[in-house]
Amino acid sequence: MSDQLQLSAAQFDLVYNAFSFVIASMGASLLFFLLIRERVHPKHRMAVTISTLVVGIALYHYLRIFTSWEEAFTFTDGVYVQDGVPFNEAYRYVDWFLTVPLLLAELVVVLKLAPSVTRTLLVRLTIAAVLMIGLGWPGELAAADSVERTVWGAASTVPFLYILWVLFVQLKRSLDRQSAGMRRLVDALRWVLLLSWGVYPLAYIAPMVMADPVAAEVARQVGYSVADVIAKPVFGMLILGIALLKSKDEPARESDDLHEELEAFGEPTPPAGTPANA
Ligand code: RET
C-alpha cells in the first residue's frame, strides 16, 4: 500500500526480525507436529494433521514475505527507502484464506462432536472465514485515510463477530458434556484464539489511527506476525494437548510413550494396563 516509505535501520530490522522469528517458529512447529504425530491415537490424529498443514503453509508464505520485504527496500544514506519491487501484501491474505478455515476445522475436529454438529459448524465457520478475509482484502489495499478502508474493515468485522459468537456461545453448550480436563484446555484454546485473532483488526486499523505512516506500517507488520505465531503454532500446541488427552482414553495403545507427553501437559497418567474409559 504505502510506497516510498523511509524506514530507519532499526524500524526495517524490527520487521525483518519479526518475519525471521515467524519463519523459525513455523519451521520448528512443523517439525515438532510431524515428529509427535505417531504418539497421538489415530482417532484423534486429524486435528494434528491439520495443524501440520497450517504451519507448513505459513512457513512457505513467510519465506516469500521475507524475500518480498527485502526486495522492496534499498539502503541509501543510512535509511531504507521503499523504492524497490512493491511489497507483496497478498501473500498474507492468501495464507489466511487457506489457514483460517483450517484452524477453525482443527478446533471443531478435535472436539469430536456428533457428525451432524461437526458438519454444520464446519460449513458455517468456513463460509464466515472466507467472507471475513475476502471483505478485508480490498480495505487492506485502500489508502489509510480512505472511506473504503473503513467500510471494508467494518464489513469484514461482521463475519468475524459471527465466528466469535459461534465459538463462545454456541459451542459452549456442546462443551458442557466434556470432562473437566478437556473443558480447561478448550477454555484456554478459546482465549488464545480470542487474544490472537483480536490483534488482526488492531493491526489493520494501525494506519488509520497512527499519525506516523512509517510507525504504523511497522506496527501492522509486527502485529500480524506476532498474532500469526500465537494463532498457528501456539494454538496448534493446545490442539495437540487435547488430542493427547483424548488419546489417553483410547484402547490398544501400542506403546506407553504417551505418558511422557501427558505429563508435559500436567495431566495424571493412568497406570499401565488400565482399560479404556476407566
Ligand atoms: C481483517 C480486516 C479488518 C477487520 C477484521 C479482520 C480480521 C482478520 C482476522 C484474521 C485472522 C487470521 C488468522 C490467521 C492465522 O492463521 C481481515 C484484518 C475483523 C481475524 C487467524
CSV table of C-alpha atoms and ligand atoms in Angstrom, one decimal:
chain,number,residue,atom,x,y,z
A,1,MET,CA,0.0,0.0,0.0
A,2,SER,CA,2.4,2.7,1.1
A,3,ASP,CA,5.3,3.2,-1.3
A,4,GLN,CA,8.3,5.4,-0.9
A,5,LEU,CA,8.3,5.0,2.8
A,6,GLN,CA,11.6,5.7,4.5
A,7,LEU,CA,12.4,3.4,7.4
A,8,SER,CA,15.3,3.8,9.8
A,9,ALA,CA,17.6,0.8,10.1
A,10,ALA,CA,16.0,-0.1,13.4
A,11,GLN,CA,12.5,0.0,12.0
A,12,PHE,CA,13.4,-2.0,8.9
A,13,ASP,CA,15.2,-4.6,11.1
A,14,LEU,CA,12.3,-4.9,13.6
A,15,VAL,CA,10.0,-6.1,10.8
A,16,TYR,CA,12.8,-8.1,9.2
A,17,ASN,CA,13.5,-9.9,12.5
A,18,ALA,CA,9.8,-10.4,13.2
A,19,PHE,CA,9.4,-12.2,9.9
A,20,SER,CA,12.6,-14.2,10.7
A,21,PHE,CA,11.1,-15.2,14.1
A,22,VAL,CA,7.9,-16.3,12.4
A,23,ILE,CA,9.8,-18.5,9.9
A,24,ALA,CA,11.7,-20.1,12.8
A,25,SER,CA,8.5,-20.7,14.8
A,26,MET,CA,6.6,-22.2,11.8
A,27,GLY,CA,9.6,-24.4,10.8
A,28,ALA,CA,10.2,-25.7,14.3
A,29,SER,CA,6.5,-26.4,14.9
A,30,LEU,CA,6.1,-28.1,11.5
A,31,LEU,CA,8.9,-30.5,12.5
A,32,PHE,CA,7.5,-31.0,16.0
A,33,PHE,CA,4.0,-31.8,14.8
A,34,LEU,CA,5.4,-34.3,12.3
A,35,LEU,CA,7.6,-35.9,14.9
A,36,ILE,CA,4.9,-36.2,17.5
A,37,ARG,CA,2.0,-37.4,15.4
A,38,GLU,CA,2.7,-41.1,16.0
A,39,ARG,CA,2.1,-40.6,19.7
A,40,VAL,CA,-1.4,-39.4,19.1
A,41,HIS,CA,-4.1,-42.1,18.8
A,42,PRO,CA,-5.2,-42.5,15.1
A,43,LYS,CA,-8.7,-41.5,16.0
A,44,HIS,CA,-7.5,-38.1,17.1
A,45,ARG,CA,-4.7,-37.5,14.6
A,46,MET,CA,-6.7,-35.5,12.1
A,47,ALA,CA,-6.5,-32.3,14.2
A,48,VAL,CA,-2.7,-32.6,14.5
A,49,THR,CA,-2.5,-33.3,10.7
A,50,ILE,CA,-4.4,-30.0,10.1
A,51,SER,CA,-2.1,-28.1,12.5
A,52,THR,CA,0.9,-29.5,10.5
A,53,LEU,CA,-0.6,-28.2,7.2
A,54,VAL,CA,-1.3,-24.8,8.7
A,55,VAL,CA,2.2,-24.2,9.9
A,56,GLY,CA,3.6,-25.7,6.6
A,57,ILE,CA,1.5,-23.3,4.6
A,58,ALA,CA,2.5,-20.4,6.8
A,59,LEU,CA,6.2,-21.3,6.6
A,60,TYR,CA,6.1,-21.1,2.8
A,61,HIS,CA,4.2,-17.8,2.8
A,62,TYR,CA,6.6,-16.2,5.4
A,63,LEU,CA,9.6,-17.2,3.3
A,64,ARG,CA,8.0,-15.3,0.4
A,65,ILE,CA,7.0,-12.4,2.6
A,66,PHE,CA,10.6,-12.2,4.0
A,67,THR,CA,12.1,-12.1,0.5
A,68,SER,CA,9.4,-9.6,-0.7
A,69,TRP,CA,10.3,-7.3,2.2
A,70,GLU,CA,14.0,-7.4,1.4
A,71,GLU,CA,13.3,-6.7,-2.3
A,72,ALA,CA,11.0,-3.7,-1.5
A,73,PHE,CA,13.7,-1.5,0.0
A,74,THR,CA,17.2,-0.2,-0.8
A,75,PHE,CA,19.6,1.0,1.8
A,76,THR,CA,20.6,4.6,0.9
A,77,ASP,CA,22.3,7.2,3.0
A,78,GLY,CA,21.6,5.4,6.2
A,79,VAL,CA,17.9,4.8,5.7
A,80,TYR,CA,15.8,2.1,4.0
A,81,VAL,CA,13.9,3.6,1.1
A,82,GLN,CA,10.9,1.7,-0.2
A,83,ASP,CA,11.7,2.1,-3.9
A,84,GLY,CA,12.1,-1.5,-5.0
A,85,VAL,CA,9.6,-4.1,-6.2
A,86,PRO,CA,6.3,-3.4,-4.3
A,87,PHE,CA,6.0,-5.4,-1.1
A,88,ASN,CA,3.5,-8.2,-1.8
A,89,GLU,CA,0.9,-7.9,0.9
A,90,ALA,CA,-1.3,-10.6,-0.9
A,91,TYR,CA,0.8,-13.5,0.5
A,92,ARG,CA,-0.7,-12.7,3.9
A,93,TYR,CA,-4.2,-12.8,2.7
A,94,VAL,CA,-3.7,-15.9,0.5
A,95,ASP,CA,-2.2,-17.5,3.6
A,96,TRP,CA,-5.3,-16.6,5.7
A,97,PHE,CA,-7.6,-17.9,3.0
A,98,LEU,CA,-6.1,-21.3,3.5
A,99,THR,CA,-5.2,-21.3,7.1
A,100,VAL,CA,-8.1,-19.6,8.8
A,101,PRO,CA,-10.7,-22.3,7.7
A,102,LEU,CA,-8.1,-24.9,8.6
A,103,LEU,CA,-7.6,-23.5,12.1
A,104,LEU,CA,-11.3,-23.5,12.7
A,105,ALA,CA,-11.6,-27.0,11.3
A,106,GLU,CA,-8.8,-28.1,13.7
A,107,LEU,CA,-10.8,-26.8,16.7
A,108,VAL,CA,-14.0,-28.4,15.6
A,109,VAL,CA,-12.5,-31.8,14.6
A,110,VAL,CA,-10.6,-32.3,17.9
A,111,LEU,CA,-13.7,-31.9,19.9
A,112,LYS,CA,-15.3,-35.0,18.3
A,113,LEU,CA,-18.8,-33.7,18.5
A,114,ALA,CA,-21.7,-35.5,16.8
A,115,PRO,CA,-21.1,-35.8,13.0
A,116,SER,CA,-24.1,-33.6,12.1
A,117,VAL,CA,-23.0,-30.9,14.5
A,118,THR,CA,-19.4,-31.1,13.2
A,119,ARG,CA,-20.6,-30.7,9.6
A,120,THR,CA,-22.8,-27.7,10.3
A,121,LEU,CA,-20.1,-26.0,12.3
A,122,LEU,CA,-17.5,-26.6,9.6
A,123,VAL,CA,-19.7,-25.2,6.8
A,124,ARG,CA,-20.8,-22.1,8.8
A,125,LEU,CA,-17.3,-21.3,10.1
A,126,THR,CA,-15.7,-21.8,6.7
A,127,ILE,CA,-18.1,-19.5,4.9
A,128,ALA,CA,-17.7,-16.9,7.6
A,129,ALA,CA,-13.9,-17.1,7.5
A,130,VAL,CA,-13.8,-16.7,3.7
A,131,LEU,CA,-16.1,-13.7,3.9
A,132,MET,CA,-14.1,-12.1,6.7
A,133,ILE,CA,-10.9,-12.3,4.7
A,134,GLY,CA,-12.4,-11.6,1.3
A,135,LEU,CA,-14.0,-8.4,2.6
A,136,GLY,CA,-10.9,-7.3,4.5
A,137,TRP,CA,-8.6,-7.6,1.4
A,138,PRO,CA,-10.0,-4.6,-0.6
A,139,GLY,CA,-9.7,-2.5,2.5
A,140,GLU,CA,-6.1,-3.5,3.1
A,141,LEU,CA,-5.3,-2.2,-0.4
A,142,ALA,CA,-7.1,1.1,0.2
A,143,ALA,CA,-5.3,4.2,1.4
A,144,ALA,CA,-5.1,4.6,5.2
A,145,ASP,CA,-7.4,7.6,5.3
A,146,SER,CA,-9.9,6.4,2.7
A,147,VAL,CA,-13.6,5.7,3.3
A,148,GLU,CA,-13.0,2.3,1.6
A,149,ARG,CA,-10.7,1.1,4.3
A,150,THR,CA,-13.3,1.8,7.0
A,151,VAL,CA,-16.2,0.3,5.0
A,152,TRP,CA,-14.5,-2.9,4.0
A,153,GLY,CA,-13.0,-3.2,7.5
A,154,ALA,CA,-16.4,-2.8,9.1
A,155,ALA,CA,-17.9,-5.3,6.6
A,156,SER,CA,-15.2,-7.9,7.5
A,157,THR,CA,-15.9,-7.4,11.2
A,158,VAL,CA,-19.5,-8.8,10.8
A,159,PRO,CA,-18.4,-12.4,9.9
A,160,PHE,CA,-15.5,-12.0,12.4
A,161,LEU,CA,-18.1,-11.4,15.2
A,162,TYR,CA,-20.2,-14.2,13.9
A,163,ILE,CA,-17.2,-16.6,14.3
A,164,LEU,CA,-16.6,-15.5,17.8
A,165,TRP,CA,-20.3,-15.9,18.6
A,166,VAL,CA,-20.3,-19.5,17.3
A,167,LEU,CA,-17.1,-20.4,19.3
A,168,PHE,CA,-18.0,-18.7,22.6
A,169,VAL,CA,-21.8,-19.0,22.7
A,170,GLN,CA,-22.9,-21.9,20.5
A,171,LEU,CA,-20.0,-24.2,21.3
A,172,LYS,CA,-20.3,-23.7,25.0
A,173,ARG,CA,-23.4,-25.9,25.0
A,174,SER,CA,-21.5,-28.8,23.4
A,175,LEU,CA,-18.7,-28.4,25.9
A,176,ASP,CA,-20.7,-29.0,29.0
A,177,ARG,CA,-20.7,-32.7,28.2
A,178,GLN,CA,-16.8,-32.9,28.1
A,179,SER,CA,-14.6,-33.8,31.0
A,180,ALA,CA,-13.2,-31.2,33.4
A,181,GLY,CA,-9.6,-31.5,32.0
A,182,MET,CA,-11.0,-31.1,28.5
A,183,ARG,CA,-13.0,-28.1,29.4
A,184,ARG,CA,-9.9,-26.4,30.9
A,185,LEU,CA,-7.9,-27.0,27.7
A,186,VAL,CA,-10.7,-25.9,25.4
A,187,ASP,CA,-11.2,-22.8,27.5
A,188,ALA,CA,-7.5,-21.9,27.2
A,189,LEU,CA,-7.8,-22.6,23.5
A,190,ARG,CA,-10.6,-20.2,23.1
A,191,TRP,CA,-8.8,-17.4,25.0
A,192,VAL,CA,-5.7,-17.9,22.9
A,193,LEU,CA,-7.9,-17.7,19.8
A,194,LEU,CA,-9.7,-14.6,21.0
A,195,LEU,CA,-6.5,-12.8,22.1
A,196,SER,CA,-4.6,-13.6,18.9
A,197,TRP,CA,-7.4,-13.0,16.5
A,198,GLY,CA,-8.2,-9.7,18.2
A,199,VAL,CA,-4.8,-8.4,17.1
A,200,TYR,CA,-5.6,-8.6,13.4
A,201,PRO,CA,-8.2,-5.9,13.3
A,202,LEU,CA,-6.0,-3.8,15.5
A,203,ALA,CA,-3.1,-4.2,13.1
A,204,TYR,CA,-5.5,-3.3,10.2
A,205,ILE,CA,-6.5,0.0,11.8
A,206,ALA,CA,-2.9,1.0,12.8
A,207,PRO,CA,-2.5,3.1,9.6
A,208,MET,CA,-5.9,4.7,10.3
A,209,VAL,CA,-5.2,5.8,13.8
A,210,MET,CA,-1.4,6.4,13.9
A,211,ALA,CA,-0.1,9.7,12.8
A,212,ASP,CA,3.3,8.5,11.6
A,213,PRO,CA,2.8,6.2,8.5
A,214,VAL,CA,6.2,4.6,8.9
A,215,ALA,CA,5.5,3.6,12.6
A,216,ALA,CA,2.0,2.4,11.5
A,217,GLU,CA,3.5,0.2,8.8
A,218,VAL,CA,6.0,-1.3,11.3
A,219,ALA,CA,3.2,-1.9,13.9
A,220,ARG,CA,1.0,-3.5,11.2
A,221,GLN,CA,3.6,-6.0,10.0
A,222,VAL,CA,4.9,-6.8,13.5
A,223,GLY,CA,1.3,-7.1,14.8
A,224,TYR,CA,0.3,-9.5,12.1
A,225,SER,CA,3.5,-11.6,12.6
A,226,VAL,CA,3.1,-12.0,16.4
A,227,ALA,CA,-0.6,-12.8,16.0
A,228,ASP,CA,0.3,-15.5,13.4
A,229,VAL,CA,2.7,-17.2,15.8
A,230,ILE,CA,0.0,-17.4,18.5
A,231,ALA,CA,-2.8,-18.3,16.2
A,232,LYS,CA,-0.9,-21.1,14.5
A,233,PRO,CA,1.9,-22.8,16.4
A,234,VAL,CA,0.7,-21.9,20.0
A,235,PHE,CA,-2.9,-22.8,19.1
A,236,GLY,CA,-1.6,-26.0,17.4
A,237,MET,CA,0.2,-27.0,20.6
A,238,LEU,CA,-3.0,-26.7,22.6
A,239,ILE,CA,-4.9,-28.7,20.0
A,240,LEU,CA,-2.1,-31.3,20.4
A,241,GLY,CA,-2.7,-31.3,24.1
A,242,ILE,CA,-6.3,-32.0,23.6
A,243,ALA,CA,-5.6,-34.8,21.1
A,244,LEU,CA,-3.1,-36.4,23.5
A,245,LEU,CA,-5.6,-36.1,26.4
A,246,LYS,CA,-8.3,-37.8,24.3
A,247,SER,CA,-5.8,-40.5,23.2
A,248,LYS,CA,-5.4,-41.5,26.8
A,249,ASP,CA,-8.9,-42.7,26.9
A,250,GLU,CA,-8.5,-44.9,23.8
A,251,PRO,CA,-7.8,-48.7,24.0
A,252,ALA,CA,-5.0,-50.7,22.4
A,253,ARG,CA,-2.1,-48.3,22.6
A,254,GLU,CA,1.0,-49.9,21.1
A,255,SER,CA,3.4,-48.1,23.3
A,256,ASP,CA,3.4,-46.2,26.6
A,257,ASP,CA,5.2,-43.2,25.2
A,258,LEU,CA,2.1,-41.2,25.6
A,259,HIS,CA,2.6,-40.9,29.3
A,260,GLU,CA,5.6,-38.5,28.8
A,261,GLU,CA,3.5,-36.1,26.7
A,262,LEU,CA,0.6,-36.2,29.1
A,263,GLU,CA,2.9,-35.3,32.0
A,264,ALA,CA,4.3,-32.4,30.0
A,265,PHE,CA,0.8,-31.1,29.8
A,266,GLY,CA,0.3,-31.6,33.6
A,267,GLU,CA,-2.1,-34.5,33.2
A,268,PRO,CA,-2.0,-37.5,35.5
A,269,THR,CA,-1.4,-40.7,33.5
A,270,PRO,CA,-3.3,-43.9,34.2
A,271,PRO,CA,-1.3,-46.9,35.4
A,272,ALA,CA,-0.3,-49.3,32.6
A,273,GLY,CA,-3.0,-51.8,31.7
A,274,THR,CA,-5.9,-49.5,32.7
A,275,PRO,CA,-8.8,-50.4,30.5
A,276,ALA,CA,-10.2,-47.9,28.1
A,277,ASN,CA,-12.6,-45.2,29.5
A,278,ALA,CA,-11.8,-46.4,33.1
B,1,RET,C1,-9.3,-8.0,8.8
B,1,RET,C2,-9.9,-6.8,8.2
B,1,RET,C3,-10.4,-5.8,9.2
B,1,RET,C4,-11.5,-6.4,10.1
B,1,RET,C5,-11.2,-7.8,10.6
B,1,RET,C6,-10.1,-8.5,10.0
B,1,RET,C7,-9.8,-9.8,10.7
B,1,RET,C8,-8.9,-10.7,10.5
B,1,RET,C9,-8.6,-11.8,11.2
B,1,RET,C10,-7.7,-12.7,10.7
B,1,RET,C11,-7.2,-13.9,11.3
B,1,RET,C12,-6.2,-14.5,10.8
B,1,RET,C13,-5.6,-15.7,11.3
B,1,RET,C14,-4.6,-16.1,10.7
B,1,RET,C15,-3.8,-17.2,11.1
B,1,RET,O1,-3.5,-18.1,10.6
B,1,RET,C16,-9.3,-9.1,7.7
B,1,RET,C17,-7.9,-7.7,9.2
B,1,RET,C18,-12.0,-8.3,11.7
B,1,RET,C19,-9.4,-12.2,12.4
B,1,RET,C20,-6.2,-16.4,12.5
